[in-house]
Amino acid sequence: MYRLRSARAALARALVHSFSSAAATAPSVPAFPLKQVIKSNFEPALAELRSHVRAADFVAIDLEMTGVTSAPWRECFEFDRSDVRYLKVKDSAEKFAVVQFGVCPFRWDSSNQFNFYIFPRQELNIDGSSSYEYLFQTSSIDFLAKYQFDFNACIHEGISYLSRRQEVDAQKRFDLEYEGESKEVRDMPVVGMVSILFSDRMKNKISEWRDRLLQFQNGESQSQGSQSYSKQQFQTIFFKMRPAISVNGFTSHQLRLIQLVIKNNFEDLSYIRVKGENCESQHLVVYTDSKHDRDLLMKEVKDEHRKQAEMKIQAAIGFRHVIDLLSSEKKLIVGHNCFLDIAHVHNKFVGPLPLEAEDFVASIHKYFPHIIDTKILLNTHPILQQRMKKSKTSLSSAFTMICPHIALSVSSAVASDSYVKVEAQVDDSRCSSWNAGGKHEAGYDAFMTGCIFAQACSYIGIDFKLHSSTENLAYNEKLQKHINHLYLSWTNADIIDLRTGNKVTETLESNPKRRFSNISFENIVLIWGFPSKLKAKDIRCCITKAFGSTSVTSVYHLDETAVFVYFSKTEFVSKFLSLKQNLERSNDDPISVLNPLAELLEGRNTHAADYETYKDICSSPMSKLLFANQAEATCSKWKKTELEETEAVVENRGYSTETASDIKSESFVDRISCDDDKCKQTADLACMPRVMRREE
Amino acid sequence: MAPLLQKRFFCSEVPKKWAVKQVTKSNFAESMEEIKHDISTSDFVAVSLQKTGSFSAPWHRAHPFDTAETSYYKAKYAAERFQIFQFAVCPFSVNASKLVAHPYNYLLFPRDELKLGMPSYSFSCQTSYLTSMAREGFDFNACIYDGISYLSRAQEDKAKIRIGNPRPSPLILDSTSTPSVADALFIERVKSRVIQWKKTCKKTKENTHDALMNSLRKLILGSEFYGSRPCITIDVCTERQVKLALEMLRDFADELVPVLIPGRSGGTQAVRVVLTSSQEDKDLFESELQRLEEEENKKVRGFREVIDLISASQKPVVSYNSLNDLTFIHSKFIAPLPPTVDEFASSLSKIFPCVLDVSHLMTFIGPLRKVTNIPVAISSSIVISLHQLILKSFTKACLIALIETVIDLLVMPCFGFTAADNEGKIHGHNAVRISHLFAKLCSILKIDPNSNTSDSQVLSAPALTESTNIFNALSTSFEESIDEEISVWTKSKRKVNCEQLVYLWGFGSENTAGKLKTMLHNSHSIFSEEFDIRLVDKSCAVIVFWQPGLAEKFLDVMNNIEKISGSLREMVSEGLRAASYETYKRACKLDIWEANLGESLDRALEDSEYLIEATPESTPIEISCSSDSVINYNDL
């Protein structure tokens, strides 16, 4: 038996571990010990985490986001091809914010939970042009609220961050800003009486100051009278051992004039801007006695600027230090159904998500060479499949299945030896039993994931004792088949290999959700904008009347405004599109009115397109609530393709009449085992159209 | 004299913390009565909203070159995406020189109370807004846990269909549809079942209550209890069967009351028939049902009750930035925003017949033009020299005309609240500030709010109403930063027609307006005439051609490769592009809200090219040179 230890603040129950005695006075089972990390304790927590991660065998992570789908039709569907699935994940990762990040390093002896509240504050205000904007999905926020998420802690005290890309951009902008500043002030004509007078006065005052300075240097003492006079003049201060005057309190226009005066009249004076103590900029005119000295001064100032900018950026990187730490230590990262999580990590801490899943995978593989997904492990490893007895593999149910001793707080004495004992540790106190209340705190979820992984490892025969900490768990051959595989889509059991970018579909029949073994996406037509009274059953009815009762395999609602029609043969797709085209052209002639499709086309707002168009619509950064509106908004593209198709259609002209006469022979019997359930579901999900349909 | 007088007139009050009633879910119901009373006794209602964001890119905010139309699109875009977290309502009256205000602050959260995906599937938040709210001590937990939810009027209608109404509406069975055999069978089956059940119910009344018998009866007849009354459930498959069942039940109307049981996904799942013992009992039961329904409705409407109250009172609504606030109110509490500004205005006028925009009122006072936010506005209203004020208000002939009461100069307002409270961080105070500012402005501008409202006509000062109800879109840009470039732009008050404007982009990001102007000046003969240029964002600038027709000519040149020569050709080769005001309008109208204006204009141009070649007859963009497209150059 090997023991994973974890920790917490106070303890309870009769603990078998010797070190627990100290806390025996605790009155009740404590809540799960989690280290909550916010802005104020981030620095020390990071240092602590650093040492824990270094020593860890693996690190479990979990994220809490402000939402998952930006519109109902962006949810995961059965008819999502893997590339479309990626686009949906990409959309989600781009639109929603991460509010909590759970990190839980596990060592064969101990585990530590960190729960980071993060909030993307705009800490570097350099250009101010684009503002951070995130979507909040009402249901997700409500869900977080149900588990007592502390929004105040998150927004008031969450740790901010910069992605690598943002860091590079910020660096560039600082450099530019500095360069722009250090560049000689460009000659501008001094216009207006006021400016000319001011320039002259400044010139006189500065030259007076300089003369006095030089006199003083030459050892000529000043008379009492001139000293009192000098009070109205500039006060000499020292900047980097050089005499200087401060020219604060002028407007930026006046400062520019001063700059100009100095440039044009005084070779031995230079104008600089430095940051003062309170981050206010100080404007100084500094005297240098040689050109060499002047260059030196400029260099010093420049270096200082750079250092300040760097410090600012370092501070703004914030939470990304944690991600960098995980990346640089090359530890095995454990997540549960974590493709979306990883996408968020990439988008928030590395850079914008690439357009193709393959590129994304390659990029993330560089950053995190070893990722393992416990959901995949449980579903694909034969021994674990047996263990799971086909029960659900959601995080909490898997936790109860795999680690009942922890989930149900069975005391360690009762638990059989086959169970891995886990102790949670926070700060310096440890414990091994707690109240399993902290569900859906990212830290606790990460902990559960880690426990599942540890237990799963023990089931499949990985003995932690035999592994010295130097050997990386990631290279264990028993895990090789599963490591770096992530579910692109759990519903379709599409798995993507992070090492190669290959997409495989899980062959096992273990997934009961899956109804179609192989979807041929070229058989799919997307229809939207049809009369709202039509349900899946009716649409199916319409189309089978026109194309034969076996033509449609399935009709599936994306939302209340759009359906997928899955034809049994690919040719039906083009036939359908051209028939629709023809019917729309022949304005209400008797044949087209009689056509069964007429019902579908009623209202003249019905549009249809193939699967590729669906992909295009999904890739749009917009997210209208209803699919029909979304499709309309991404309009120009599909309108064009539709028009191109029109030409091709003309040849098929004879076809439509043929079908029209065929109709009557078709039976009206509705043989549809239809997707009523699905319809209902989507209807439940569907919401009010808050987005207006545009008129044009 | 000025400083002394100012001090006396404006700063004499002792700072006092305003007590704003904070309302959440828990005390919402009880606050309703109070605010109802306060609204009915007040003359005006000030509103102020705390939103989760405003504009995502610099060009998305209202600019001086926006017409009412484009500003509406901009406001619409924001209203559709962002959410209101706090809604401050302040009914107030101005009495002689006293302001009586009753401020309320409501916390809102669009919780999906009915599990119908309403009122809002998701909403955007700008982190900068949330952070600044956090800085002001906003309690997000209170907002999310305890915020009041709501449904808009349009959503309520939809929800009612989905939840169903327990009380059947007076049924209208279309007489054209003749009952089929199946219908007849259904009616007969149900009828016999109901009669059977009614009989046994009446019989058992005389019997002693036998538990066994009761449960048996339950099993056999499906008899249940609805409250204390016996009832029976009739399962129905279609809406038609519901109608048939209800019609059948009419025959028993003296004793039986039908109640519709809604299905999970809308529609009716079953009809429950409740047996009442007598006529009085029946009336009692029906009124009980009605009460239940009303309570349910209240729950559905949530915070919208307040909006409905204000609307029903027909009191003038005072707001600071009316276009933004009212688009939010319309989209959250009334209905989705209509596609055009005219439709919006007419829809809104049905709800709030009179809207007064304080920021617009302030444009009558010159020095206030550069006001950034409300606290500043108030303090600067203090600093306005009186002399200037009088002059200003006298030059406004239209205003003078409607002022009958001559206000004694020395009788300046001394309101119940003071503006000296600079720490007023709690948002609810903004509504008070608005009312305060409004009262001051009225006094300064010599509008007597009371003489207006005491008339039966709402606001006998038509000019006031007029000038405020138009949501003067052109003056929304108070946030103008005062940089050096502006001196070029404020030399004279000149009106510009939209047609004289040209948008220019693709000139690289390092240019300033001045540089660009010099570059253009030497590039083409058109630019030898007088023109001005101003950057909208990093990527795009707007040019004003003072001579009419030149803009068109310039666009013509840009579209004709042969005509371009010299350095302009060079610039065009480098990527310079130009578009008319129409293109800008179209970008707004088509919701093309890219981060850079140049990008959006590019896409709008693409779109229009496509439109022209594909459906030439459907290019409906008529160029209107009406007064609304005339822009005050001074604001630009």
Tab-separated table of N, CA, C and O in Angstrom, chain B residues 385-453:
chain	number	residue	atom	x	y	z
B	385	SER	N	-19.675	80.951	-13.853
B	385	SER	CA	-19.910	82.302	-13.354
B	385	SER	C	-21.338	82.705	-13.694
B	385	SER	O	-21.846	82.426	-14.771
B	386	LEU	N	-21.942	83.319	-12.747
B	386	LEU	CA	-23.353	83.633	-12.879
B	386	LEU	C	-23.614	84.540	-14.067
B	386	LEU	O	-24.574	84.394	-14.798
B	387	HIS	N	-22.696	85.437	-14.218
B	387	HIS	CA	-22.818	86.394	-15.289
B	387	HIS	C	-23.033	85.693	-16.617
B	387	HIS	O	-23.956	85.977	-17.356
B	388	GLN	N	-22.162	84.727	-16.813
B	388	GLN	CA	-22.188	83.980	-18.046
B	388	GLN	C	-23.516	83.258	-18.198
B	388	GLN	O	-24.095	83.219	-19.265
B	389	LEU	N	-23.944	82.710	-17.094
B	389	LEU	CA	-25.171	81.940	-17.113
B	389	LEU	C	-26.338	82.755	-17.623
B	389	LEU	O	-27.090	82.325	-18.480
B	390	ILE	N	-26.434	83.904	-17.077
B	390	ILE	CA	-27.572	84.741	-17.436
B	390	ILE	C	-27.515	85.060	-18.918
B	390	ILE	O	-28.494	84.947	-19.639
B	391	LEU	N	-26.329	85.431	-19.332
B	391	LEU	CA	-26.161	85.738	-20.743
B	391	LEU	C	-26.598	84.578	-21.608
B	391	LEU	O	-27.357	84.719	-22.544
B	392	LYS	N	-26.093	83.421	-21.223
B	392	LYS	CA	-26.379	82.230	-22.005
B	392	LYS	C	-27.873	81.977	-22.101
B	392	LYS	O	-28.406	81.728	-23.166
B	393	SER	N	-28.487	82.025	-20.961
B	393	SER	CA	-29.892	81.661	-20.981
B	393	SER	C	-30.713	82.718	-21.725
B	393	SER	O	-31.759	82.425	-22.281
B	394	PHE	N	-30.183	83.907	-21.749
B	394	PHE	CA	-30.929	84.927	-22.494
B	394	PHE	C	-30.758	84.782	-23.999
B	394	PHE	O	-31.642	85.124	-24.762
B	395	THR	N	-29.611	84.257	-24.384
B	395	THR	CA	-29.444	84.083	-25.821
B	395	THR	C	-30.303	82.941	-26.349
B	395	THR	O	-30.623	82.882	-27.508
B	396	LYS	N	-30.657	82.074	-25.482
B	396	LYS	CA	-31.522	80.981	-25.912
B	396	LYS	C	-32.949	81.479	-25.985
B	396	LYS	O	-33.734	81.358	-25.039
B	397	ALA	N	-33.246	82.037	-27.104
B	397	ALA	CA	-34.552	82.685	-27.231
B	397	ALA	C	-35.692	81.704	-27.013
B	397	ALA	O	-36.701	82.020	-26.388
B	398	CYS	N	-35.492	80.500	-27.507
B	398	CYS	CA	-36.572	79.538	-27.400
B	398	CYS	C	-36.880	79.221	-25.943
B	398	CYS	O	-38.029	78.989	-25.574
B	399	LEU	N	-35.854	79.227	-25.155
B	399	LEU	CA	-36.082	78.928	-23.756
B	399	LEU	C	-36.744	80.099	-23.048
B	399	LEU	O	-37.659	79.938	-22.247
B	400	ILE	N	-36.258	81.257	-23.381
B	400	ILE	CA	-36.799	82.452	-22.759
B	400	ILE	C	-38.298	82.545	-23.003
B	400	ILE	O	-39.087	82.883	-22.139
B	401	ALA	N	-38.643	82.173	-24.186
B	401	ALA	CA	-40.040	82.297	-24.570
B	401	ALA	C	-40.956	81.524	-23.636
B	401	ALA	O	-42.094	81.905	-23.408
B	402	LEU	N	-40.447	80.436	-23.136
B	402	LEU	CA	-41.341	79.626	-22.331
B	402	LEU	C	-41.221	79.908	-20.842
B	402	LEU	O	-41.895	79.318	-20.024
B	403	ILE	N	-40.341	80.802	-20.518
B	403	ILE	CA	-40.231	81.104	-19.099
B	403	ILE	C	-41.134	82.272	-18.761
B	403	ILE	O	-40.976	83.359	-19.307
B	404	GLU	N	-42.069	82.014	-17.922
B	404	GLU	CA	-42.952	83.095	-17.549
B	404	GLU	C	-42.531	83.737	-16.244
B	404	GLU	O	-42.543	84.926	-16.064
B	405	THR	N	-42.111	82.875	-15.347
B	405	THR	CA	-41.678	83.395	-14.061
B	405	THR	C	-40.255	83.911	-14.175
B	405	THR	O	-39.371	83.232	-14.657
B	406	VAL	N	-40.081	85.138	-13.742
B	406	VAL	CA	-38.739	85.687	-13.732
B	406	VAL	C	-38.120	85.366	-12.377
B	406	VAL	O	-38.630	85.774	-11.331
B	407	ILE	N	-37.091	84.586	-12.434
B	407	ILE	CA	-36.483	84.179	-11.168
B	407	ILE	C	-35.532	85.258	-10.682
B	407	ILE	O	-34.677	85.727	-11.426
B	408	ASP	N	-35.717	85.619	-9.466
B	408	ASP	CA	-34.823	86.599	-8.868
B	408	ASP	C	-33.433	86.010	-8.802
B	408	ASP	O	-33.239	84.891	-8.372
B	409	LEU	N	-32.488	86.786	-9.234
B	409	LEU	CA	-31.123	86.308	-9.301
B	409	LEU	C	-30.641	85.765	-7.961
B	409	LEU	O	-29.934	84.774	-7.891
B	410	LEU	N	-31.020	86.411	-6.915
B	410	LEU	CA	-30.491	86.033	-5.613
B	410	LEU	C	-31.172	84.798	-5.030
B	410	LEU	O	-30.654	84.163	-4.144
B	411	VAL	N	-32.302	84.505	-5.528
B	411	VAL	CA	-32.981	83.321	-5.014
B	411	VAL	C	-32.494	82.111	-5.789
B	411	VAL	O	-33.096	81.694	-6.755
B	412	MET	N	-31.378	81.610	-5.371
B	412	MET	CA	-30.847	80.437	-6.034
B	412	MET	C	-31.300	79.206	-5.268
B	412	MET	O	-31.626	79.287	-4.091
B	413	PRO	N	-31.296	78.096	-5.926
B	413	PRO	CA	-31.816	76.899	-5.269
B	413	PRO	C	-30.995	76.518	-4.050
B	413	PRO	O	-29.780	76.651	-4.032
B	414	CYS	N	-31.680	76.101	-3.055
B	414	CYS	CA	-31.007	75.602	-1.880
B	414	CYS	C	-31.695	74.295	-1.577
B	414	CYS	O	-32.719	74.244	-0.946
B	415	PHE	N	-31.165	73.266	-2.174
B	415	PHE	CA	-31.863	71.989	-2.183
B	415	PHE	C	-31.622	71.212	-0.909
B	415	PHE	O	-30.710	71.480	-0.160
B	416	GLY	N	-32.440	70.227	-0.764
B	416	GLY	CA	-32.323	69.370	0.415
B	416	GLY	C	-31.049	68.560	0.401
B	416	GLY	O	-30.603	68.049	1.410
B	417	PHE	N	-30.462	68.436	-0.754
B	417	PHE	CA	-29.237	67.662	-0.839
B	417	PHE	C	-28.146	68.557	-1.353
B	417	PHE	O	-28.387	69.519	-2.052
B	418	THR	N	-26.954	68.196	-1.044
B	418	THR	CA	-25.854	69.008	-1.528
B	418	THR	C	-24.971	68.210	-2.463
B	418	THR	O	-24.958	66.986	-2.445
B	419	ALA	N	-24.256	68.957	-3.218
B	419	ALA	CA	-23.365	68.321	-4.170
B	419	ALA	C	-21.985	68.103	-3.576
B	419	ALA	O	-21.101	67.602	-4.231
B	420	ALA	N	-21.817	68.519	-2.347
B	420	ALA	CA	-20.483	68.475	-1.770
B	420	ALA	C	-20.052	67.053	-1.416
B	420	ALA	O	-18.928	66.831	-1.024
B	421	ASP	N	-20.952	66.136	-1.535
B	421	ASP	CA	-20.628	64.760	-1.175
B	421	ASP	C	-19.821	64.108	-2.272
B	421	ASP	O	-20.344	63.520	-3.201
B	422	ASN	N	-18.528	64.220	-2.156
B	422	ASN	CA	-17.695	63.655	-3.209
B	422	ASN	C	-17.392	62.183	-2.995
B	422	ASN	O	-16.849	61.522	-3.852
B	423	GLU	N	-17.724	61.696	-1.817
B	423	GLU	CA	-17.395	60.298	-1.559
B	423	GLU	C	-18.570	59.394	-1.897
B	423	GLU	O	-18.534	58.207	-1.639
B	424	GLY	N	-19.578	59.959	-2.429
B	424	GLY	CA	-20.772	59.177	-2.734
B	424	GLY	C	-20.475	58.085	-3.740
B	424	GLY	O	-20.751	58.207	-4.915
B	425	LYS	N	-19.915	57.018	-3.261
B	425	LYS	CA	-19.483	55.973	-4.173
B	425	LYS	C	-20.623	55.012	-4.493
B	425	LYS	O	-20.589	54.337	-5.490
B	426	ILE	N	-21.561	54.929	-3.603
B	426	ILE	CA	-22.636	53.974	-3.854
B	426	ILE	C	-23.472	54.467	-5.004
B	426	ILE	O	-23.891	55.619	-5.052
B	427	HIS	N	-23.678	53.561	-5.918
B	427	HIS	CA	-24.195	53.971	-7.200
B	427	HIS	C	-25.551	54.643	-7.133
B	427	HIS	O	-25.839	55.525	-7.916
B	428	GLY	N	-26.372	54.214	-6.226
B	428	GLY	CA	-27.711	54.764	-6.134
B	428	GLY	C	-27.707	56.278	-6.086
B	428	GLY	O	-28.682	56.927	-6.448
B	429	HIS	N	-26.601	56.829	-5.664
B	429	HIS	CA	-26.519	58.277	-5.546
B	429	HIS	C	-26.582	58.998	-6.879
B	429	HIS	O	-26.942	60.156	-6.933
B	430	ASN	N	-26.218	58.289	-7.914
B	430	ASN	CA	-26.219	58.960	-9.199
B	430	ASN	C	-27.603	59.450	-9.603
B	430	ASN	O	-27.733	60.498	-10.209
B	431	ALA	N	-28.609	58.661	-9.245
B	431	ALA	CA	-29.966	59.089	-9.578
B	431	ALA	C	-30.307	60.372	-8.825
B	431	ALA	O	-30.958	61.272	-9.362
B	432	VAL	N	-29.852	60.455	-7.577
B	432	VAL	CA	-30.093	61.671	-6.807
B	432	VAL	C	-29.346	62.834	-7.435
B	432	VAL	O	-29.874	63.933	-7.565
B	433	ARG	N	-28.111	62.531	-7.831
B	433	ARG	CA	-27.308	63.584	-8.465
B	433	ARG	C	-28.006	64.110	-9.700
B	433	ARG	O	-28.014	65.298	-9.969
B	434	ILE	N	-28.558	63.166	-10.459
B	434	ILE	CA	-29.219	63.583	-11.686
B	434	ILE	C	-30.391	64.504	-11.368
B	434	ILE	O	-30.562	65.554	-11.989
B	435	SER	N	-31.161	64.106	-10.367
B	435	SER	CA	-32.315	64.951	-10.046
B	435	SER	C	-31.851	66.310	-9.527
B	435	SER	O	-32.446	67.345	-9.828
B	436	HIS	N	-30.781	66.263	-8.769
B	436	HIS	CA	-30.220	67.491	-8.233
B	436	HIS	C	-29.764	68.417	-9.358
B	436	HIS	O	-30.100	69.599	-9.415
B	437	LEU	N	-29.017	67.812	-10.250
B	437	LEU	CA	-28.496	68.566	-11.376
B	437	LEU	C	-29.637	69.129	-12.219
B	437	LEU	O	-29.597	70.271	-12.669
B	438	PHE	N	-30.638	68.287	-12.376
B	438	PHE	CA	-31.776	68.708	-13.162
B	438	PHE	C	-32.438	69.936	-12.558
B	438	PHE	O	-32.728	70.922	-13.237
B	439	ALA	N	-32.649	69.862	-11.253
B	439	ALA	CA	-33.295	70.988	-10.581
B	439	ALA	C	-32.464	72.249	-10.713
B	439	ALA	O	-32.970	73.341	-10.952
B	440	LYS	N	-31.159	72.067	-10.580
B	440	LYS	CA	-30.284	73.225	-10.702
B	440	LYS	C	-30.354	73.822	-12.092
B	440	LYS	O	-30.422	75.026	-12.274
B	441	LEU	N	-30.315	72.941	-13.051
B	441	LEU	CA	-30.356	73.413	-14.421
B	441	LEU	C	-31.654	74.145	-14.700
B	441	LEU	O	-31.662	75.177	-15.370
B	442	CYS	N	-32.721	73.569	-14.188
B	442	CYS	CA	-34.010	74.223	-14.412
B	442	CYS	C	-33.979	75.627	-13.850
B	442	CYS	O	-34.455	76.576	-14.466
B	443	SER	N	-33.410	75.720	-12.699
B	443	SER	CA	-33.366	77.020	-12.057
B	443	SER	C	-32.440	77.954	-12.815
B	443	SER	O	-32.752	79.116	-13.047
B	444	ILE	N	-31.317	77.426	-13.223
B	444	ILE	CA	-30.352	78.241	-13.952
B	444	ILE	C	-30.935	78.681	-15.288
B	444	ILE	O	-30.811	79.825	-15.708
B	445	LEU	N	-31.572	77.743	-15.936
B	445	LEU	CA	-32.141	78.043	-17.241
B	445	LEU	C	-33.511	78.688	-17.116
B	445	LEU	O	-34.199	78.890	-18.108
B	446	LYS	N	-33.890	78.890	-15.885
B	446	LYS	CA	-35.156	79.573	-15.615
B	446	LYS	C	-36.344	78.808	-16.161
B	446	LYS	O	-37.255	79.380	-16.768
B	447	ILE	N	-36.286	77.523	-16.011
B	447	ILE	CA	-37.463	76.737	-16.319
B	447	ILE	C	-38.069	76.398	-14.966
B	447	ILE	O	-37.371	75.906	-14.092
B	448	ASP	N	-39.314	76.646	-14.821
B	448	ASP	CA	-39.927	76.304	-13.543
B	448	ASP	C	-40.583	74.930	-13.674
B	448	ASP	O	-41.611	74.795	-14.320
B	449	PRO	N	-39.977	73.951	-13.091
B	449	PRO	CA	-40.508	72.607	-13.271
B	449	PRO	C	-41.934	72.475	-12.741
B	449	PRO	O	-42.722	71.695	-13.236
B	450	ASN	N	-42.236	73.267	-11.742
B	450	ASN	CA	-43.553	73.112	-11.139
B	450	ASN	C	-44.654	73.695	-11.999
B	450	ASN	O	-45.718	73.130	-12.122
B	451	SER	N	-44.354	74.815	-12.564
B	451	SER	CA	-45.377	75.409	-13.415
B	451	SER	C	-45.694	74.469	-14.563
B	451	SER	O	-46.779	74.425	-15.083
B	452	ASN	N	-44.671	73.684	-14.925
B	452	ASN	CA	-44.882	72.746	-16.008
B	452	ASN	C	-45.788	71.604	-15.591
B	452	ASN	O	-46.735	71.269	-16.267
B	453	THR	N	-45.427	71.030	-14.477
B	453	THR	CA	-46.133	69.809	-14.118
B	453	THR	C	-47.492	70.086	-13.497
B	453	THR	O	-48.347	69.222	-13.505
